[in-house]
GROMACS .gro file of C-alpha atoms in nm:
model
  129
    1UNK     CA    1   0.716   1.517  -0.308
    2UNK     CA    2   0.385   1.734  -0.377
    3UNK     CA    3   0.397   2.080  -0.428
    4UNK     CA    4   0.110   2.296  -0.276
    5UNK     CA    5  -0.016   2.391  -0.661
    6UNK     CA    6  -0.007   1.962  -0.687
    7UNK     CA    7  -0.212   1.929  -0.366
    8UNK     CA    8  -0.439   2.216  -0.481
    9UNK     CA    9  -0.488   2.086  -0.820
   10UNK     CA   10  -0.535   1.724  -0.640
   11UNK     CA   11  -0.795   1.849  -0.448
   12UNK     CA   12  -0.960   2.048  -0.730
   13UNK     CA   13  -0.911   1.771  -0.978
   14UNK     CA   14  -1.126   1.473  -0.769
   15UNK     CA   15  -1.317   1.680  -0.571
   16UNK     CA   16  -1.623   1.441  -0.410
   17UNK     CA   17  -1.406   1.155  -0.449
   18UNK     CA   18  -1.115   1.264  -0.295
   19UNK     CA   19  -1.157   1.219   0.126
   20UNK     CA   20  -0.889   1.377   0.416
   21UNK     CA   21  -0.875   1.283   0.701
   22UNK     CA   22  -0.627   1.371   1.018
   23UNK     CA   23  -0.587   1.451   1.394
   24UNK     CA   24  -0.545   1.739   1.577
   25UNK     CA   25  -0.447   1.834   1.901
   26UNK     CA   26  -0.656   2.029   2.152
   27UNK     CA   27  -0.433   2.347   2.043
   28UNK     CA   28  -0.535   2.328   1.675
   29UNK     CA   29  -0.210   2.133   1.537
   30UNK     CA   30  -0.257   1.898   1.283
   31UNK     CA   31  -0.017   1.608   1.373
   32UNK     CA   32  -0.073   1.347   1.107
   33UNK     CA   33  -0.285   1.345   0.750
   34UNK     CA   34  -0.399   1.083   0.538
   35UNK     CA   35  -0.628   1.080   0.227
   36UNK     CA   36  -0.785   0.830  -0.045
   37UNK     CA   37  -0.997   0.887  -0.367
   38UNK     CA   38  -1.266   0.671  -0.398
   39UNK     CA   39  -1.367   0.537  -0.780
   40UNK     CA   40  -1.640   0.324  -0.833
   41UNK     CA   41  -1.634   0.083  -0.538
   42UNK     CA   42  -1.229   0.107  -0.435
   43UNK     CA   43  -1.048   0.309  -0.255
   44UNK     CA   44  -0.702   0.385  -0.304
   45UNK     CA   45  -0.463   0.541  -0.073
   46UNK     CA   46  -0.332   0.871  -0.217
   47UNK     CA   47  -0.106   0.982   0.061
   48UNK     CA   48  -0.006   1.024   0.416
   49UNK     CA   49   0.194   1.218   0.675
   50UNK     CA   50   0.291   1.219   1.031
   51UNK     CA   51   0.506   1.444   1.232
   52UNK     CA   52   0.671   1.258   1.553
   53UNK     CA   53   0.415   1.334   1.808
   54UNK     CA   54   0.182   1.102   1.566
   55UNK     CA   55   0.380   0.810   1.543
   56UNK     CA   56   0.460   0.870   1.877
   57UNK     CA   57   0.107   0.831   1.977
   58UNK     CA   58   0.019   0.643   1.731
   59UNK     CA   59  -0.225   0.827   1.523
   60UNK     CA   60  -0.123   0.733   1.230
   61UNK     CA   61  -0.363   0.408   1.301
   62UNK     CA   62  -0.625   0.626   1.451
   63UNK     CA   63  -0.616   0.839   1.061
   64UNK     CA   64  -0.577   0.522   0.904
   65UNK     CA   65  -0.829   0.357   1.071
   66UNK     CA   66  -1.064   0.661   1.037
   67UNK     CA   67  -1.004   0.693   0.693
   68UNK     CA   68  -1.096   0.286   0.598
   69UNK     CA   69  -1.411   0.364   0.767
   70UNK     CA   70  -1.487   0.628   0.631
   71UNK     CA   71  -1.416   0.510   0.277
   72UNK     CA   72  -1.636   0.202   0.327
   73UNK     CA   73  -1.934   0.413   0.458
   74UNK     CA   74  -1.891   0.630   0.147
   75UNK     CA   75  -1.952   0.268  -0.075
   76UNK     CA   76  -1.570   0.168  -0.129
   77UNK     CA   77  -1.591  -0.255  -0.119
   78UNK     CA   78  -1.203  -0.226  -0.077
   79UNK     CA   79  -0.913  -0.020   0.044
   80UNK     CA   80  -0.634  -0.025  -0.170
   81UNK     CA   81  -0.301   0.053   0.027
   82UNK     CA   82  -0.113   0.112  -0.328
   83UNK     CA   83   0.187  -0.096  -0.278
   84UNK     CA   84   0.446  -0.165  -0.074
   85UNK     CA   85   0.791  -0.039  -0.076
   86UNK     CA   86   1.061  -0.244   0.093
   87UNK     CA   87   1.290  -0.036   0.098
   88UNK     CA   88   1.149   0.180   0.324
   89UNK     CA   89   1.048  -0.069   0.605
   90UNK     CA   90   0.854   0.175   0.825
   91UNK     CA   91   0.583   0.241   0.596
   92UNK     CA   92   0.606  -0.140   0.462
   93UNK     CA   93   0.556  -0.280   0.848
   94UNK     CA   94   0.240  -0.023   0.916
   95UNK     CA   95   0.081  -0.153   0.598
   96UNK     CA   96   0.172  -0.518   0.650
   97UNK     CA   97   0.022  -0.445   0.976
   98UNK     CA   98  -0.350  -0.349   0.894
   99UNK     CA   99  -0.393  -0.742   0.772
  100UNK     CA  100  -0.384  -0.601   0.444
  101UNK     CA  101  -0.301  -0.894   0.133
  102UNK     CA  102  -0.011  -0.805  -0.111
  103UNK     CA  103  -0.157  -0.813  -0.430
  104UNK     CA  104   0.110  -0.861  -0.752
  105UNK     CA  105  -0.006  -0.705  -1.022
  106UNK     CA  106   0.120  -0.685  -1.372
  107UNK     CA  107   0.253  -0.342  -1.427
  108UNK     CA  108   0.100  -0.029  -1.520
  109UNK     CA  109  -0.013   0.175  -1.846
  110UNK     CA  110  -0.034   0.588  -1.831
  111UNK     CA  111  -0.093   0.825  -2.078
  112UNK     CA  112  -0.217   1.200  -1.992
  113UNK     CA  113  -0.195   1.547  -2.176
  114UNK     CA  114  -0.152   1.694  -1.808
  115UNK     CA  115   0.203   1.727  -1.666
  116UNK     CA  116   0.033   1.690  -1.323
  117UNK     CA  117  -0.170   1.383  -1.375
  118UNK     CA  118   0.161   1.223  -1.495
  119UNK     CA  119   0.366   1.353  -1.220
  120UNK     CA  120   0.063   1.174  -0.987
  121UNK     CA  121   0.059   0.868  -1.200
  122UNK     CA  122   0.417   0.811  -1.208
  123UNK     CA  123   0.457   0.938  -0.828
  124UNK     CA  124   0.146   0.631  -0.733
  125UNK     CA  125   0.361   0.376  -0.923
  126UNK     CA  126   0.679   0.514  -0.830
  127UNK     CA  127   0.525   0.464  -0.446
  128UNK     CA  128   0.360   0.121  -0.583
  129UNK     CA  129   0.676  -0.061  -0.632
   0.00000   0.00000   0.00000
């Protein structure tokens, strides 16, 4: 869902608060990525991507675990998987399998003059429903 320029804007906007980890084979090919934004003492899972090789070899689990550990080392006390989507059972089962606790919230409010930030917020909101 993110375009290349939106990814670069996200990286520029969050700079030191954005943590991205990945899994790469010896040939230099990246098979899985996962990123979180750390704000105060909360790390929010912002994106993840994995190819078939990563899924077959459970690389997504390793990258996720390393991201949680890295965020903790950077001061995060909580890791927010940013909601679940029961329509996408693969992602739902992945997050459920981490042992995370489902927390229901009342809803969201968003306002921004930035078109990119509005898209990002709406993307995050859409993923959390």
